Every structure is written in C-alpha cells, then in structure tokens.
GROMACS .gro file of C-alpha atoms in nm:
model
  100
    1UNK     CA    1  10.001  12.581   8.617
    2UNK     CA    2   9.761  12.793   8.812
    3UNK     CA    3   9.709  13.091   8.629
    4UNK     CA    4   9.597  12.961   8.290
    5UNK     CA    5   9.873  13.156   8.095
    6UNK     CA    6  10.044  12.940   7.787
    7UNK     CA    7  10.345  12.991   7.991
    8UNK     CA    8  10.187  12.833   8.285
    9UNK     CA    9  10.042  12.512   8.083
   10UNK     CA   10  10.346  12.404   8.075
   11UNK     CA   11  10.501  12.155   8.336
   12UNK     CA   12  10.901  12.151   8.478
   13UNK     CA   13  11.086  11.894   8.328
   14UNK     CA   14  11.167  11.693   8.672
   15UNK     CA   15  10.813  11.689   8.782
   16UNK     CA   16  10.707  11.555   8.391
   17UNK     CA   17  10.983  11.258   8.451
   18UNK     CA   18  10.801  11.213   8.787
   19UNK     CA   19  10.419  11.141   8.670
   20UNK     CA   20  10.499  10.931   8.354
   21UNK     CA   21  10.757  10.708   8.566
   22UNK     CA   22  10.481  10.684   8.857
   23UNK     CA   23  10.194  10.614   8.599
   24UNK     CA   24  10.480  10.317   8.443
   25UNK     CA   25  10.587  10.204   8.762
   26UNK     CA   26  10.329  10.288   9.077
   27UNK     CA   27  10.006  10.076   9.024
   28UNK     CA   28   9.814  10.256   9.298
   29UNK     CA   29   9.919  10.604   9.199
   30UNK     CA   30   9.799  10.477   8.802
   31UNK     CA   31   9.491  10.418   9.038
   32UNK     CA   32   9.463  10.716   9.162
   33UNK     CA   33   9.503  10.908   8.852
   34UNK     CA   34   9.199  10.696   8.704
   35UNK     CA   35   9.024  10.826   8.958
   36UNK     CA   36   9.097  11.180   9.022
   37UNK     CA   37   9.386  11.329   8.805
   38UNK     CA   38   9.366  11.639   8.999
   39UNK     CA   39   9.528  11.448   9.338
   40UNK     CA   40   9.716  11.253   9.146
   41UNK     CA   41   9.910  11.547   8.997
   42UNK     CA   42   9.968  11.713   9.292
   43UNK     CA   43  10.109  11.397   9.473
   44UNK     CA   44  10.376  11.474   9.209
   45UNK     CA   45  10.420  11.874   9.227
   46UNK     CA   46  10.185  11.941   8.938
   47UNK     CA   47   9.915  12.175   8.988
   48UNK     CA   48   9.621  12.212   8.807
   49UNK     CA   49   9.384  12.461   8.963
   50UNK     CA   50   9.297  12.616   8.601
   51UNK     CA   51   9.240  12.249   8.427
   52UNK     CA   52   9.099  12.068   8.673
   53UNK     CA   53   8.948  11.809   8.421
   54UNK     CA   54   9.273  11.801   8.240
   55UNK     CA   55   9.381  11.426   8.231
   56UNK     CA   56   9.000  11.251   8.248
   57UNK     CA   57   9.099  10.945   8.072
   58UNK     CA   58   8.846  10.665   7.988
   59UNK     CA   59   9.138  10.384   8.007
   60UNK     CA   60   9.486  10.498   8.119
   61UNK     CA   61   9.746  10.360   7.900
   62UNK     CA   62   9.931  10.014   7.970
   63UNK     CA   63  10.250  10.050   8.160
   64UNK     CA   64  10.384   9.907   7.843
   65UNK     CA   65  10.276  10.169   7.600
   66UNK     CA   66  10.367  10.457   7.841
   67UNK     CA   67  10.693  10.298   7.846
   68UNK     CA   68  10.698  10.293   7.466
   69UNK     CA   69  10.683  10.682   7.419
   70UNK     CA   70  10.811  10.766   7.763
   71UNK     CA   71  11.077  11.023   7.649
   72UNK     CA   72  10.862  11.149   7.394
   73UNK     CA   73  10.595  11.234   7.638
   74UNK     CA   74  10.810  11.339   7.929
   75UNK     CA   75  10.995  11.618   7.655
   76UNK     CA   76  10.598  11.706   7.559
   77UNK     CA   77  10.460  11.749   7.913
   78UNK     CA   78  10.787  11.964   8.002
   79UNK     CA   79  10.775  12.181   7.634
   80UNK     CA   80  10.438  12.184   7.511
   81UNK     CA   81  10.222  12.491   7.582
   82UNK     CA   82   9.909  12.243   7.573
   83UNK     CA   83  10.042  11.947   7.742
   84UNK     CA   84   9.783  11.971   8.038
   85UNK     CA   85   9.532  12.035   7.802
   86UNK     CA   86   9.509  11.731   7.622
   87UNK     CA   87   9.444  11.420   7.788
   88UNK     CA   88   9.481  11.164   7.449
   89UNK     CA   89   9.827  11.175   7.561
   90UNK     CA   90   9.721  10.918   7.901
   91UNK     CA   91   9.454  10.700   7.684
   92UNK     CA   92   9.514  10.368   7.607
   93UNK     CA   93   9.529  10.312   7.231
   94UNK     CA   94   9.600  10.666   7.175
   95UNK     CA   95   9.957  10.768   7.343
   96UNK     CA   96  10.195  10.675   7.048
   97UNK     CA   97  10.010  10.876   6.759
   98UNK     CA   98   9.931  11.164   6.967
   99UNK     CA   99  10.297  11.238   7.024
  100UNK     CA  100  10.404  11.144   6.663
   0.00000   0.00000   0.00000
C-alpha cells in the first residue's frame, strides 16, 4: 500500500489474518497499535506510507468483538479497495455494523 492506487489500498489476505489475530490475541501489539498504527502495521508486513493516519482509533475494539466479526473483517481488509482507509473498522462499539 505505498503508492495510493485503489489497487494498492488493498491488503494480502495472509498479512489481513495476521493483524486481526495479533490485535485478538497479542495484548502488547493491541498496545502498540493504540499507539502508533503505522509500526504496528508494519510489525505485520502492512505498509502504509500513503495513509499514515489510517487506523487512529479512539478505543480499539475488545478482543471479544474483534473475535466476533473476525472473518468478516479479515475478507474486508484483504478485498476492500478502502479497507486502510477507514479506521471504524478497529473502534470499539463500531466493528460489527461497519462490516454489516
């Protein structure tokens, strides 16, 4: 994702599986995210060079509800042209209706 392209919004489908399992499972990479998405992405092969404030969340998501839409959001993040673009997808509160 470094050129800004639609094409290059999108993110591959292994490295998708990789941030929503970390930000379920890894407390200090959910951490880390909170505090600067950018590193956090790349830590997990996603660049964002063209959105760096991409994922500024107010309040990450609860393991739980990441857990709860976890395949829907891993197919978004790996298929939708503005899936770095949209950071309601991370928010607490927020993650199930944005991907209905």
């Amino acid at each position: 994702m470094s050129n800004g392209t639609p094409e290059s919004n999108k993110i591959a489908p292994e490295a998708a599986a990789r941030l929503v399992a970390r930000l379920i499972e890894d407390p200090a990479f959910r951490d880390l995210f909170q505090k600067d998405a950018s590193k956090a992405l790349a830590d997990v092969g996603i660049s964002v060079d063209a959105h760096p404030d991409c994922c500024d969340v107010t309040q990450l998501a609860s393991p739980d509800e990441l857990r709860s839409v976890q395949v829907q959001l891993e197919k978004y993040l790996s298929t939708s042209y503005q899936s770095m673009l949209v950071p309601h997808y991370f928010e607490a509160g927020k993650a199930t209706d944005a991907l209905k």
